[in-house]
Short mmCIF file of C-alpha atoms in Angstrom, two decimals:
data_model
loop_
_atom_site.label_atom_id
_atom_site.label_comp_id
_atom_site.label_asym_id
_atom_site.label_seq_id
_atom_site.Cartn_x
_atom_site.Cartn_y
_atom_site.Cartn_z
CA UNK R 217 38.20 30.76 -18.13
CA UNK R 218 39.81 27.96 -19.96
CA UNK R 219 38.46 27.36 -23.49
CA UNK R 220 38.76 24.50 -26.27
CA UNK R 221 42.09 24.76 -28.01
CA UNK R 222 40.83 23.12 -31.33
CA UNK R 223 37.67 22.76 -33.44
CA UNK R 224 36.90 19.30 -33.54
CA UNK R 225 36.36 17.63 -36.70
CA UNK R 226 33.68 16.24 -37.88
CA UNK R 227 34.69 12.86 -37.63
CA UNK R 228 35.60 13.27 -34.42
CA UNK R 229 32.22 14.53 -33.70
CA UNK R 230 30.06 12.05 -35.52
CA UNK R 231 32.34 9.45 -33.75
CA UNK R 232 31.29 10.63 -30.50
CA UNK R 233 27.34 10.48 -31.80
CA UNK R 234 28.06 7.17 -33.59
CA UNK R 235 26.03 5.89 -29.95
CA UNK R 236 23.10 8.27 -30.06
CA UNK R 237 20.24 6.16 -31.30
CA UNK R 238 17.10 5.01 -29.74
CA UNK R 239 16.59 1.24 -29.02
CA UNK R 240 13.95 -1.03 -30.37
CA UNK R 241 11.66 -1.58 -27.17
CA UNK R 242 11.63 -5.47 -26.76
CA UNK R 243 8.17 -6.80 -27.85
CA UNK R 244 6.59 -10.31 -27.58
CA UNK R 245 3.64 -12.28 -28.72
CA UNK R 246 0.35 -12.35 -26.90
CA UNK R 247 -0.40 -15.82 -26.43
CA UNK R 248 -4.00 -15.21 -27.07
CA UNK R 249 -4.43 -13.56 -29.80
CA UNK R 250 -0.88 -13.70 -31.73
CA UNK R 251 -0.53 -9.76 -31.62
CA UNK R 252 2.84 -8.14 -30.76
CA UNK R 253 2.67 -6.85 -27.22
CA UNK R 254 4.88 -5.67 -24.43
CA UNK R 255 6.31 -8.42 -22.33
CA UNK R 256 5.12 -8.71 -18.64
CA UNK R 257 1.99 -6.51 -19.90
CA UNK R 258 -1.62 -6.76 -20.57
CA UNK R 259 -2.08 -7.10 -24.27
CA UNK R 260 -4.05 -4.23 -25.28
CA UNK R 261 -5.42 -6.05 -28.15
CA UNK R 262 -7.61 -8.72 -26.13
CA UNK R 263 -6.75 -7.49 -22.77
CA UNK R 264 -5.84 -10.67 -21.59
CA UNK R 265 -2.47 -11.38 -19.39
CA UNK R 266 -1.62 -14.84 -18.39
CA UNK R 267 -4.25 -16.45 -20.32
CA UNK R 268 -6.64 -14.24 -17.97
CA UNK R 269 -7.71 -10.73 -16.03
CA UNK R 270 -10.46 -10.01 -18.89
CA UNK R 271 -10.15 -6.36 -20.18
CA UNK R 272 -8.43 -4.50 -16.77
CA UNK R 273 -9.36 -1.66 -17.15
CA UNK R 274 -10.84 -0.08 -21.43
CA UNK R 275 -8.43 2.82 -21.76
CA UNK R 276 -5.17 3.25 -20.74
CA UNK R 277 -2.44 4.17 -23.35
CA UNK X 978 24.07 8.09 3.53
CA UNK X 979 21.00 6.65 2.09
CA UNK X 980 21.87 3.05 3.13
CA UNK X 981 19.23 0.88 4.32
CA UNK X 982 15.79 3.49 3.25
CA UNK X 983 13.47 1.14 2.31
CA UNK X 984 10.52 2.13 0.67
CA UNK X 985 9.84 5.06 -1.84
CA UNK X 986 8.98 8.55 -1.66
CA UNK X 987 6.62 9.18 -4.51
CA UNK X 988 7.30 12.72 -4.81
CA UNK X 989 5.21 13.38 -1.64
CA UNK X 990 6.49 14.79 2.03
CA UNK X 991 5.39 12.05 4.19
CA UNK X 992 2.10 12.96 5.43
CA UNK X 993 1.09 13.37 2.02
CA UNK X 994 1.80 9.88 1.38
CA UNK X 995 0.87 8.16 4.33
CA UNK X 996 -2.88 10.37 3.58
CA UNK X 997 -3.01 8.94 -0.32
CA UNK X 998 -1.85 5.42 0.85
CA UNK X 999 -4.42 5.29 3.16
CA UNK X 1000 -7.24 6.48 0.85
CA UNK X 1001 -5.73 3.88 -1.70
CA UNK X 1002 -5.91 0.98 0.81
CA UNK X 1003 -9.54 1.89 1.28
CA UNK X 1004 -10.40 1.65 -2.12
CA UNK X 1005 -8.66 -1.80 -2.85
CA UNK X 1006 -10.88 -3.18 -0.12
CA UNK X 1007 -14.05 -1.43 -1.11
CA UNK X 1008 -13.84 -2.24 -4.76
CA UNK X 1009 -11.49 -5.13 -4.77
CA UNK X 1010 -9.38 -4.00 -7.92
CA UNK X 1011 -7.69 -0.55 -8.37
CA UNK X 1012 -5.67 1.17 -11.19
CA UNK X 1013 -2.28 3.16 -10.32
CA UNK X 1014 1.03 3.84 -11.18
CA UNK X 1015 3.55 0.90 -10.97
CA UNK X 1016 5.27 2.64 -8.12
CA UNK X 1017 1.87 3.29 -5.92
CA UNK X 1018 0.70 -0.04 -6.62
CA UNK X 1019 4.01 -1.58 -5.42
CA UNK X 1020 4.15 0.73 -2.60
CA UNK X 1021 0.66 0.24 -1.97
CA UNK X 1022 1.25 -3.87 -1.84
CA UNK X 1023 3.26 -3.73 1.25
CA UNK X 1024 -0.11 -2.28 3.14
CA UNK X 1025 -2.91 -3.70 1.59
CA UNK X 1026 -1.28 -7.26 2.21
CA UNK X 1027 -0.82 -5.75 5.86
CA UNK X 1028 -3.95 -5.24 6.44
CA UNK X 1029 -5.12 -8.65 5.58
CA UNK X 1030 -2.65 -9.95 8.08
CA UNK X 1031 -4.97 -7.87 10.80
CA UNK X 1032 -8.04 -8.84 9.61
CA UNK X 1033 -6.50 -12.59 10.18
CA UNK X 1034 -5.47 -11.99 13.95
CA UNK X 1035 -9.11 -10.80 14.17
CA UNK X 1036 -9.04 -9.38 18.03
CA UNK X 1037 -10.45 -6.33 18.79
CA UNK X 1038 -6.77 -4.78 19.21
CA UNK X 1039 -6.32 -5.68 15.58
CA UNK X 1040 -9.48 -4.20 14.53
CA UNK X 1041 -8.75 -0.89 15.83
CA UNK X 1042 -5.38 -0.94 14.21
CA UNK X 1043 -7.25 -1.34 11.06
CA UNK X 1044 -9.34 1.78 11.57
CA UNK X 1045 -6.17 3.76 12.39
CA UNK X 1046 -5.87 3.08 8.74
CA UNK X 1047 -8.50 2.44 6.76
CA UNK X 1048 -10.83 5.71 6.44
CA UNK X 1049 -13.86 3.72 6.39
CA UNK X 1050 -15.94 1.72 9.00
CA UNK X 1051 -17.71 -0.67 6.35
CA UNK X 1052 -14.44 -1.39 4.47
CA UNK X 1053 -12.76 -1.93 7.56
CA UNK X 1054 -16.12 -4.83 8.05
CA UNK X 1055 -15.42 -6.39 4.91
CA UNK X 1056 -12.03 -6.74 5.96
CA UNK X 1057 -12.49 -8.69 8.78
CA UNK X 1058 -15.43 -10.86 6.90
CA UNK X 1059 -15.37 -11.33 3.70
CA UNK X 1060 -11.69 -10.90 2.94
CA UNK X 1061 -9.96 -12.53 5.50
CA UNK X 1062 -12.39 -15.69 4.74
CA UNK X 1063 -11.15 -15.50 1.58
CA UNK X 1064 -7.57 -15.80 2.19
CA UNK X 1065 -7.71 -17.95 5.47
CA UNK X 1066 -5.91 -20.60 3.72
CA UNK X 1067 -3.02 -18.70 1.79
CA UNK X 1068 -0.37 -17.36 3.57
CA UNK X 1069 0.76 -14.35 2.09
CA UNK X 1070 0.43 -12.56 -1.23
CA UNK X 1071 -3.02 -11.20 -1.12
CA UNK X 1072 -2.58 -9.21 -3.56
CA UNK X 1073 -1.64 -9.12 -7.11
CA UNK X 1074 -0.33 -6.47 -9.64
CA UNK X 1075 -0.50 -6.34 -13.65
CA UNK X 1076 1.05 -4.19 -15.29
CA UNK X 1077 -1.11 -2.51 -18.39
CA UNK X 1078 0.78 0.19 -19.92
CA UNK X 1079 1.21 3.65 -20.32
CA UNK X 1080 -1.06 6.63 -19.06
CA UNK X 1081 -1.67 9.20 -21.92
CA UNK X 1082 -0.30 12.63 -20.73
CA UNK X 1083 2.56 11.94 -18.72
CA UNK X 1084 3.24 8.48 -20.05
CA UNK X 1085 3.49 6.78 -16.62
CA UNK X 1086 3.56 3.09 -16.39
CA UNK X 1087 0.37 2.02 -15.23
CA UNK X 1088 -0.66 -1.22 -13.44
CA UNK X 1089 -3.61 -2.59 -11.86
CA UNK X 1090 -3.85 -3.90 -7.76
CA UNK X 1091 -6.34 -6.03 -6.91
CA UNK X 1092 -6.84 -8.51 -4.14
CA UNK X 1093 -6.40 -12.39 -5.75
CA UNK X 1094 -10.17 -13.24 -6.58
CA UNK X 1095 -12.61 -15.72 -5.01
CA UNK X 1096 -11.38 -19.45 -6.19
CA UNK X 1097 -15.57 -20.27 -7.10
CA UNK X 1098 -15.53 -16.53 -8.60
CA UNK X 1099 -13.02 -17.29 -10.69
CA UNK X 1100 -14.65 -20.43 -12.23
CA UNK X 1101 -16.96 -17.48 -12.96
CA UNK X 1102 -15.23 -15.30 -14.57
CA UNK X 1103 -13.40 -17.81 -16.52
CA UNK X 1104 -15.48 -18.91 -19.23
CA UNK X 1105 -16.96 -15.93 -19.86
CA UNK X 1106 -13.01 -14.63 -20.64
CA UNK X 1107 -12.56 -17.39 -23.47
CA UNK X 1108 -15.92 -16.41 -25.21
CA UNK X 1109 -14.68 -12.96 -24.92
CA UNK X 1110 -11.36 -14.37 -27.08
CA UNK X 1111 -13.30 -16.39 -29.23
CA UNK X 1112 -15.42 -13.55 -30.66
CA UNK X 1113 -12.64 -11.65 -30.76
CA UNK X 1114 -10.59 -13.93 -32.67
CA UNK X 1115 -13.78 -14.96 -34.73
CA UNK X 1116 -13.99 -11.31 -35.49
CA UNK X 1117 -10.49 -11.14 -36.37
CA UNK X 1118 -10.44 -14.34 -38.78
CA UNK X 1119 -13.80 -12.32 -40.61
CA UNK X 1120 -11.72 -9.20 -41.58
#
């Protein structure tokens, strides 16, 4: 079986990792109510969407 | 190849899914507004708005194409009364999907289905959405 010829270092390794990071979901402003929501989602502050569809459904999260 | 597949699979062999999307159908035209996963509701879409197109044609052929589908005689009524007076004037998209969030225990993006309400229902259902905001907001402008 072939195997790895040389330890890598370790900037060579954190290099590699310098990607790994989790992304800031995108949020916007409910236009109701002002709180920070998902875009294209109910707000689950006021449950309003669109400036209607009153409270979909209480509890989903 | 996979080329030109349309439609998804939902994790389901077919039967399976042709059973739930019938049950689901049923239940958007008994209660008018359902809750599902994104993918079911989209999938969903394509034979809910179907059905309306049936209940349009209105012949008896039509009507038993329905019940091949739809599990229920009364819902399959409605459909051919109430609903497709409702939409006798708009031609196409019946049906409308929100999207709401995500489930707690396996985080799946949930959305809501429903058929597009009454026009005079949704004079209705209007106001009482603003008062709804206004206390809210009143209640947030208190703290």
């Amino acid at each position: 079986m072939p195997n790895p010829v040389k330890r890598h270092s370790r900037t060579r390794r954190n290099t590699r990792r310098a990607h790994d990071f989790l992304k800031q979901p995108s949020l916007s402003l409910c236009p109701q109510c002002n709180e920070i929501k998902m875009p294209h989602r109910v707000c689950p502050k006021c449950g309003t969407y669109k400036g209607r569809e009153i409270n979909p459904i209480e509890k989903v999260s | 190849m996979y080329h030109g597949k349309a439609g998804r699979k939902l994790g389901r062999t077919s039967s399976h899914k042709e059973a739930m999307l019938r049950n689901m159908v049923t239940s958007v035209i008994k209660h008018e507004r359902i809750s599902t996963t994104d993918c079911k509701a989209k999938e969903l879409r394509k034979l809910a708005e179907k059905m309306i197109t049936l209940g349009k044609r209105g012949d008896l052929h039509a009507r038993r194409q329905a019940l091949s589908i739809v599990r229920d005689k009364t819902a399959v009524g409605k459909l051919f009364g109430e609903l497709t007076e409702r939409f006798r004037k708009r031609e196409g998209g019946y049906t409308r999907i929100i999207k709401v969030g995500y489930r707690f225990g396996d985080n799946a993006p949930v959305s809501i289905i429903e058929y597009i309400p009454d026009e005079k229902k949704k004079e209705k259902a209007k106001p009482k959405a603003k008062a709804k905001a206004k206390a809210k907001a009143k209640e947030a402008a208190a703290e």
